[in-house]
PDB file of C-alpha atoms in Angstrom:
ATOM      1  CA  MET A   7       2.124 143.350  -6.652  1.00 54.00           C
ATOM      2  CA  ALA A   8       3.310 143.485 -10.253  1.00 61.00           C
ATOM      3  CA  ALA A   9       6.903 142.514 -11.037  1.00 63.00           C
ATOM      4  CA  LYS A  10       9.285 145.147 -12.339  1.00 73.00           C
ATOM      5  CA  LYS A  11       9.667 145.182 -16.060  1.00 79.00           C
ATOM      6  CA  PRO A  12      13.030 143.579 -16.849  1.00 73.00           C
ATOM      7  CA  ARG A  13      15.627 145.786 -18.465  1.00 79.00           C
ATOM      8  CA  THR A  14      17.797 143.019 -19.843  1.00 85.00           C
ATOM      9  CA  LEU A  15      17.385 139.479 -21.068  1.00 81.00           C
ATOM     10  CA  GLU A  16      19.181 138.172 -17.969  1.00 84.00           C
ATOM     11  CA  GLU A  17      16.685 139.930 -15.660  1.00 82.00           C
ATOM     12  CA  ALA A  18      13.773 138.456 -17.662  1.00 81.00           C
ATOM     13  CA  ILE A  19      15.245 134.958 -17.371  1.00 84.00           C
ATOM     14  CA  LYS A  20      15.842 135.416 -13.628  1.00 85.00           C
ATOM     15  CA  GLN A  21      12.235 136.610 -13.078  1.00 85.00           C
ATOM     16  CA  ARG A  22      10.923 133.630 -15.049  1.00 84.00           C
ATOM     17  CA  ARG A  23      13.055 131.207 -12.964  1.00 86.00           C
ATOM     18  CA  ASP A  24      11.826 132.825  -9.729  1.00 83.00           C
ATOM     19  CA  ARG A  25       8.168 132.479 -10.809  1.00 85.00           C
ATOM     20  CA  LEU A  26       8.674 128.815 -11.769  1.00 79.00           C
ATOM     21  CA  ALA A  27      10.445 128.110  -8.459  1.00 78.00           C
ATOM     22  CA  ALA A  28       7.582 129.736  -6.520  1.00 78.00           C
ATOM     23  CA  GLN A  29       5.036 127.640  -8.452  1.00 80.00           C
ATOM     24  CA  ALA A  30       7.056 124.483  -7.765  1.00 76.00           C
ATOM     25  CA  ASP A  31       7.174 125.343  -4.041  1.00 76.00           C
ATOM     26  CA  ASN A  32       3.389 125.821  -4.026  1.00 77.00           C
ATOM     27  CA  ARG A  33       2.846 122.470  -5.760  1.00 80.00           C
ATOM     28  CA  SER A  34       5.253 120.770  -3.348  1.00 80.00           C
ATOM     29  CA  LEU A  35       3.356 122.215  -0.368  1.00 82.00           C
ATOM     30  CA  LEU A  36       0.030 121.117  -1.850  1.00 85.00           C
ATOM     31  CA  VAL A  37       1.341 117.579  -2.406  1.00 86.00           C
ATOM     32  CA  ARG A  38       2.580 117.439   1.204  1.00 88.00           C
ATOM     33  CA  VAL A  39      -0.752 118.666   2.588  1.00 91.00           C
ATOM     34  CA  VAL A  40      -2.704 116.141   0.499  1.00 92.00           C
ATOM     35  CA  LEU A  41      -0.329 113.343   1.546  1.00 92.00           C
ATOM     36  CA  LEU A  42      -0.661 114.293   5.223  1.00 93.00           C
ATOM     37  CA  ALA A  43      -4.458 114.378   4.921  1.00 93.00           C
ATOM     38  CA  ALA A  44      -4.451 110.918   3.294  1.00 92.00           C
ATOM     39  CA  VAL A  45      -2.240 109.485   6.051  1.00 91.00           C
ATOM     40  CA  CYS A  46      -4.468 110.990   8.771  1.00 87.00           C
ATOM     41  CA  TRP A  47      -7.598 109.650   7.078  1.00 88.00           C
ATOM     42  CA  GLY A  48      -6.078 106.163   6.845  1.00 86.00           C
ATOM     43  CA  PHE A  49      -4.886 106.344  10.445  1.00 84.00           C
ATOM     44  CA  PHE A  50      -8.337 107.201  11.777  1.00 80.00           C
ATOM     45  CA  HIS A  51     -10.265 105.036   9.331  1.00 81.00           C
ATOM     46  CA  PHE A  52      -8.357 101.766   9.490  1.00 85.00           C
ATOM     47  CA  LEU A  53      -6.370 101.855  12.764  1.00 91.00           C
ATOM     48  CA  PHE A  54      -8.433 103.886  15.208  1.00 93.00           C
ATOM     49  CA  MET A  55     -11.940 105.195  15.628  1.00 92.00           C
ATOM     50  CA  ILE A  56     -12.919 108.164  17.779  1.00 90.00           C
ATOM     51  CA  THR A  57     -16.589 108.252  18.711  1.00 91.00           C
ATOM     52  CA  GLN A  58     -18.853 109.758  21.307  1.00 92.00           C
ATOM     53  CA  VAL A  59     -20.615 107.365  23.670  1.00 93.00           C
ATOM     54  CA  LYS A  60     -24.390 107.579  23.626  1.00 92.00           C
ATOM     55  CA  GLY A  61     -26.358 106.050  26.459  1.00 91.00           C
ATOM     56  CA  MET A  62     -25.570 104.756  29.917  1.00 92.00           C
ATOM     57  CA  ASP A  63     -25.168 101.020  29.162  1.00 93.00           C
ATOM     58  CA  MET A  64     -21.590 101.021  30.518  1.00 93.00           C
ATOM     59  CA  PHE A  65     -22.154 103.321  33.539  1.00 91.00           C
ATOM     60  CA  PRO A  66     -20.065 104.037  35.647  1.00 88.00           C
ATOM     61  CA  ALA A  67     -17.021 102.945  33.583  1.00 88.00           C
ATOM     62  CA  VAL A  68     -18.155 104.831  30.474  1.00 91.00           C
ATOM     63  CA  LYS A  69     -20.679 107.656  30.641  1.00 91.00           C
ATOM     64  CA  ASP A  70     -22.979 109.296  28.121  1.00 91.00           C
ATOM     65  CA  GLY A  71     -21.027 111.941  26.182  1.00 91.00           C
ATOM     66  CA  ASP A  72     -17.548 110.505  26.804  1.00 94.00           C
ATOM     67  CA  LEU A  73     -15.223 110.162  23.823  1.00 93.00           C
ATOM     68  CA  ALA A  74     -13.958 106.649  23.207  1.00 94.00           C
ATOM     69  CA  ILE A  75     -10.814 105.833  21.255  1.00 93.00           C
ATOM     70  CA  VAL A  76     -11.201 102.406  19.692  1.00 95.00           C
ATOM     71  CA  PHE A  77      -8.385 100.276  18.256  1.00 95.00           C
ATOM     72  CA  ARG A  78      -9.752  98.650  15.101  1.00 93.00           C
ATOM     73  CA  MET A  79      -6.900  96.219  14.370  1.00 90.00           C
ATOM     74  CA  GLN A  80      -7.519  93.972  17.400  1.00 88.00           C
ATOM     75  CA  GLN A  81      -7.479  90.365  16.196  1.00 86.00           C
ATOM     76  CA  GLU A  82      -8.657  88.516  19.299  1.00 92.00           C
ATOM     77  CA  TYR A  83     -10.756  89.669  22.195  1.00 95.00           C
ATOM     78  CA  ALA A  84     -10.501  88.502  25.794  1.00 94.00           C
ATOM     79  CA  LYS A  85     -13.101  88.346  28.508  1.00 93.00           C
ATOM     80  CA  ASN A  86     -13.589  91.741  30.206  1.00 93.00           C
ATOM     81  CA  ASP A  87     -12.470  93.681  27.109  1.00 95.00           C
ATOM     82  CA  VAL A  88     -14.701  96.694  26.490  1.00 96.00           C
ATOM     83  CA  ILE A  89     -15.637  96.824  22.822  1.00 97.00           C
ATOM     84  CA  ALA A  90     -17.572  99.006  20.409  1.00 96.00           C
ATOM     85  CA  TYR A  91     -19.988  97.142  18.141  1.00 96.00           C
ATOM     86  CA  ARG A  92     -22.557  97.987  15.478  1.00 94.00           C
ATOM     87  CA  THR A  93     -26.280  97.396  15.876  1.00 93.00           C
ATOM     88  CA  ASP A  94     -29.300  98.495  13.873  1.00 91.00           C
ATOM     89  CA  THR A  95     -29.595 101.532  16.156  1.00 90.00           C
ATOM     90  CA  GLY A  96     -25.932 102.607  15.917  1.00 91.00           C
ATOM     91  CA  THR A  97     -22.684 101.989  17.768  1.00 94.00           C
ATOM     92  CA  LYS A  98     -22.968 100.464  21.249  1.00 95.00           C
ATOM     93  CA  PHE A  99     -20.402  99.669  23.919  1.00 96.00           C
ATOM     94  CA  GLY A 100     -20.192  96.620  26.144  1.00 95.00           C
ATOM     95  CA  ARG A 101     -17.969  94.274  28.105  1.00 95.00           C
ATOM     96  CA  ILE A 102     -17.231  90.786  26.771  1.00 96.00           C
ATOM     97  CA  VAL A 103     -18.297  88.191  29.349  1.00 95.00           C
ATOM     98  CA  ALA A 104     -18.119  85.084  27.164  1.00 96.00           C
ATOM     99  CA  ARG A 105     -16.543  84.013  23.872  1.00 96.00           C
ATOM    100  CA  ALA A 106     -17.394  81.373  21.253  1.00 95.00           C
ATOM    101  CA  THR A 107     -18.523  78.009  22.660  1.00 95.00           C
ATOM    102  CA  ASP A 108     -18.771  79.361  26.241  1.00 96.00           C
ATOM    103  CA  VAL A 109     -21.976  78.509  28.098  1.00 96.00           C
ATOM    104  CA  VAL A 110     -23.722  81.469  29.747  1.00 95.00           C
ATOM    105  CA  THR A 111     -26.350  81.075  32.462  1.00 94.00           C
ATOM    106  CA  ILE A 112     -28.307  83.979  33.917  1.00 92.00           C
ATOM    107  CA  ASP A 113     -30.961  83.244  36.517  1.00 88.00           C
ATOM    108  CA  GLY A 114     -33.641  85.180  38.359  1.00 85.00           C
ATOM    109  CA  THR A 115     -31.404  85.738  41.407  1.00 89.00           C
ATOM    110  CA  GLY A 116     -29.195  88.146  39.462  1.00 86.00           C
ATOM    111  CA  SER A 117     -26.170  85.883  39.136  1.00 89.00           C
ATOM    112  CA  LEU A 118     -24.144  85.309  35.979  1.00 92.00           C
ATOM    113  CA  THR A 119     -22.394  82.001  35.368  1.00 93.00           C
ATOM    114  CA  VAL A 120     -19.995  81.310  32.500  1.00 95.00           C
ATOM    115  CA  ASN A 121     -18.890  77.696  31.967  1.00 95.00           C
ATOM    116  CA  GLY A 122     -20.116  76.792  35.453  1.00 91.00           C
ATOM    117  CA  THR A 123     -18.154  79.566  37.207  1.00 91.00           C
ATOM    118  CA  THR A 124     -20.027  82.404  38.894  1.00 90.00           C
ATOM    119  CA  GLN A 125     -18.772  85.725  37.580  1.00 86.00           C
ATOM    120  CA  THR A 126     -18.050  88.226  40.302  1.00 79.00           C
ATOM    121  CA  GLY A 127     -16.122  91.414  40.018  1.00 76.00           C
ATOM    122  CA  GLU A 128     -16.448  95.131  40.273  1.00 75.00           C
ATOM    123  CA  ILE A 129     -19.844  95.298  38.531  1.00 81.00           C
ATOM    124  CA  LEU A 130     -22.231  97.044  40.909  1.00 81.00           C
ATOM    125  CA  TYR A 131     -25.492  95.813  39.399  1.00 86.00           C
ATOM    126  CA  PRO A 132     -27.041  92.323  39.404  1.00 87.00           C
ATOM    127  CA  THR A 133     -27.419  90.489  36.092  1.00 88.00           C
ATOM    128  CA  TYR A 134     -31.017  89.491  35.384  1.00 88.00           C
ATOM    129  CA  PRO A 135     -32.209  87.765  32.205  1.00 88.00           C
ATOM    130  CA  ASP A 136     -34.124  89.864  29.669  1.00 82.00           C
ATOM    131  CA  GLU A 137     -37.821  90.045  30.526  1.00 77.00           C
ATOM    132  CA  ASP A 138     -38.827  89.285  26.928  1.00 76.00           C
ATOM    133  CA  GLY A 139     -37.219  85.862  27.263  1.00 67.00           C
ATOM    134  CA  SER A 140     -35.667  86.026  23.797  1.00 79.00           C
ATOM    135  CA  LEU A 141     -32.755  83.833  24.956  1.00 87.00           C
ATOM    136  CA  THR A 142     -33.056  80.615  26.899  1.00 90.00           C
ATOM    137  CA  TYR A 143     -30.399  79.680  29.421  1.00 92.00           C
ATOM    138  CA  PRO A 144     -28.018  77.969  29.508  1.00 93.00           C
ATOM    139  CA  TYR A 145     -26.991  79.718  26.273  1.00 94.00           C
ATOM    140  CA  THR A 146     -24.029  78.551  24.187  1.00 96.00           C
ATOM    141  CA  VAL A 147     -22.247  81.408  22.421  1.00 96.00           C
ATOM    142  CA  PRO A 148     -22.025  80.612  18.680  1.00 96.00           C
ATOM    143  CA  GLU A 149     -18.734  80.442  16.766  1.00 96.00           C
ATOM    144  CA  ASN A 150     -17.251  83.803  15.693  1.00 95.00           C
ATOM    145  CA  SER A 151     -19.340  85.619  18.293  1.00 96.00           C
ATOM    146  CA  VAL A 152     -19.041  87.117  21.760  1.00 97.00           C
ATOM    147  CA  PHE A 153     -21.574  87.593  24.550  1.00 97.00           C
ATOM    148  CA  VAL A 154     -21.567  91.252  25.612  1.00 97.00           C
ATOM    149  CA  LEU A 155     -23.091  92.863  28.695  1.00 95.00           C
ATOM    150  CA  GLY A 156     -23.220  96.490  29.741  1.00 93.00           C
ATOM    151  CA  ASP A 157     -21.929  97.378  33.197  1.00 93.00           C
ATOM    152  CA  TYR A 158     -25.259  99.018  34.089  1.00 92.00           C
ATOM    153  CA  ARG A 159     -26.831  95.562  34.026  1.00 89.00           C
ATOM    154  CA  THR A 160     -30.306  96.539  35.217  1.00 88.00           C
ATOM    155  CA  ARG A 161     -30.760  99.065  32.359  1.00 88.00           C
ATOM    156  CA  ALA A 162     -28.381  98.028  29.552  1.00 91.00           C
ATOM    157  CA  THR A 163     -29.474  96.832  26.141  1.00 91.00           C
ATOM    158  CA  ASP A 164     -26.963  94.081  25.380  1.00 93.00           C
ATOM    159  CA  SER A 165     -26.648  90.402  24.404  1.00 94.00           C
ATOM    160  CA  ARG A 166     -29.489  89.451  26.750  1.00 92.00           C
ATOM    161  CA  LEU A 167     -31.825  91.220  24.315  1.00 91.00           C
ATOM    162  CA  LEU A 168     -29.785  91.345  21.084  1.00 91.00           C
ATOM    163  CA  GLY A 169     -28.201  87.891  21.272  1.00 92.00           C
ATOM    164  CA  ALA A 170     -24.527  87.167  20.761  1.00 95.00           C
ATOM    165  CA  VAL A 171     -22.561  89.809  18.850  1.00 96.00           C
ATOM    166  CA  SER A 172     -20.886  88.553  15.683  1.00 96.00           C
ATOM    167  CA  LEU A 173     -17.206  89.418  15.368  1.00 96.00           C
ATOM    168  CA  ASP A 174     -18.122  91.065  12.041  1.00 95.00           C
ATOM    169  CA  GLN A 175     -20.142  93.628  14.024  1.00 96.00           C
ATOM    170  CA  VAL A 176     -17.292  94.465  16.391  1.00 96.00           C
ATOM    171  CA  GLU A 177     -15.701  97.843  15.570  1.00 95.00           C
ATOM    172  CA  GLY A 178     -12.751  97.289  17.905  1.00 95.00           C
ATOM    173  CA  LYS A 179     -11.452  97.368  21.464  1.00 96.00           C
ATOM    174  CA  VAL A 180     -11.839 100.537  23.530  1.00 96.00           C
ATOM    175  CA  ILE A 181      -8.334 101.608  24.540  1.00 95.00           C
ATOM    176  CA  THR A 182      -9.097 104.888  26.294  1.00 94.00           C
ATOM    177  CA  ILE A 183     -11.936 107.136  27.372  1.00 93.00           C
ATOM    178  CA  LEU A 184     -11.826 110.932  27.358  1.00 92.00           C
ATOM    179  CA  ARG A 185     -14.283 112.307  29.900  1.00 87.00           C
ATOM    180  CA  ARG A 186     -16.598 115.004  28.590  1.00 74.00           C
ATOM    181  CA  ARG A 187     -15.867 117.195  31.605  1.00 64.00           C
ATOM    182  CA  GLY A 188     -12.197 117.310  30.645  1.00 49.00           C
ATOM    183  CA  LEU A 189     -12.744 118.684  27.153  1.00 50.00           C
TER     184      LEU A 189
END
């Protein structure tokens, strides 16, 4: 819509001021949108990660297709923390069963021992060593690493095959799971 042609100098000045004010408002809105986008990007790039779980390594706790929210700023990890970590094949999820300098023993009976203590809990599946025999037990977890197992122990690809996970590979601690059925 074209502006009315001003009749006086005062009307021309007022129209000019109104146009400049509208342009300033548009620039201000653009700056706010860009700033908000930058804050959101930083929030989800440095603080949190949202990713979809692929595979059944952590079944039944975490299922294929679930969305995981991962806290990236975690400094130290405890036993039983569920973490996301990078491998050559992509992001995987697992439960920390041992930390640096811990001694892990897995035998043919399906039992898991860490530092001489048999690990029992709510894991439904027995823990057998990897059939390829890539690790020999007892296995001492190296410095700056964690030993990670999937909850679906009879089918999971985890530290039994991949070896200890370096802390540099850890994306962060899983803080919540959004079930795919609920979306």
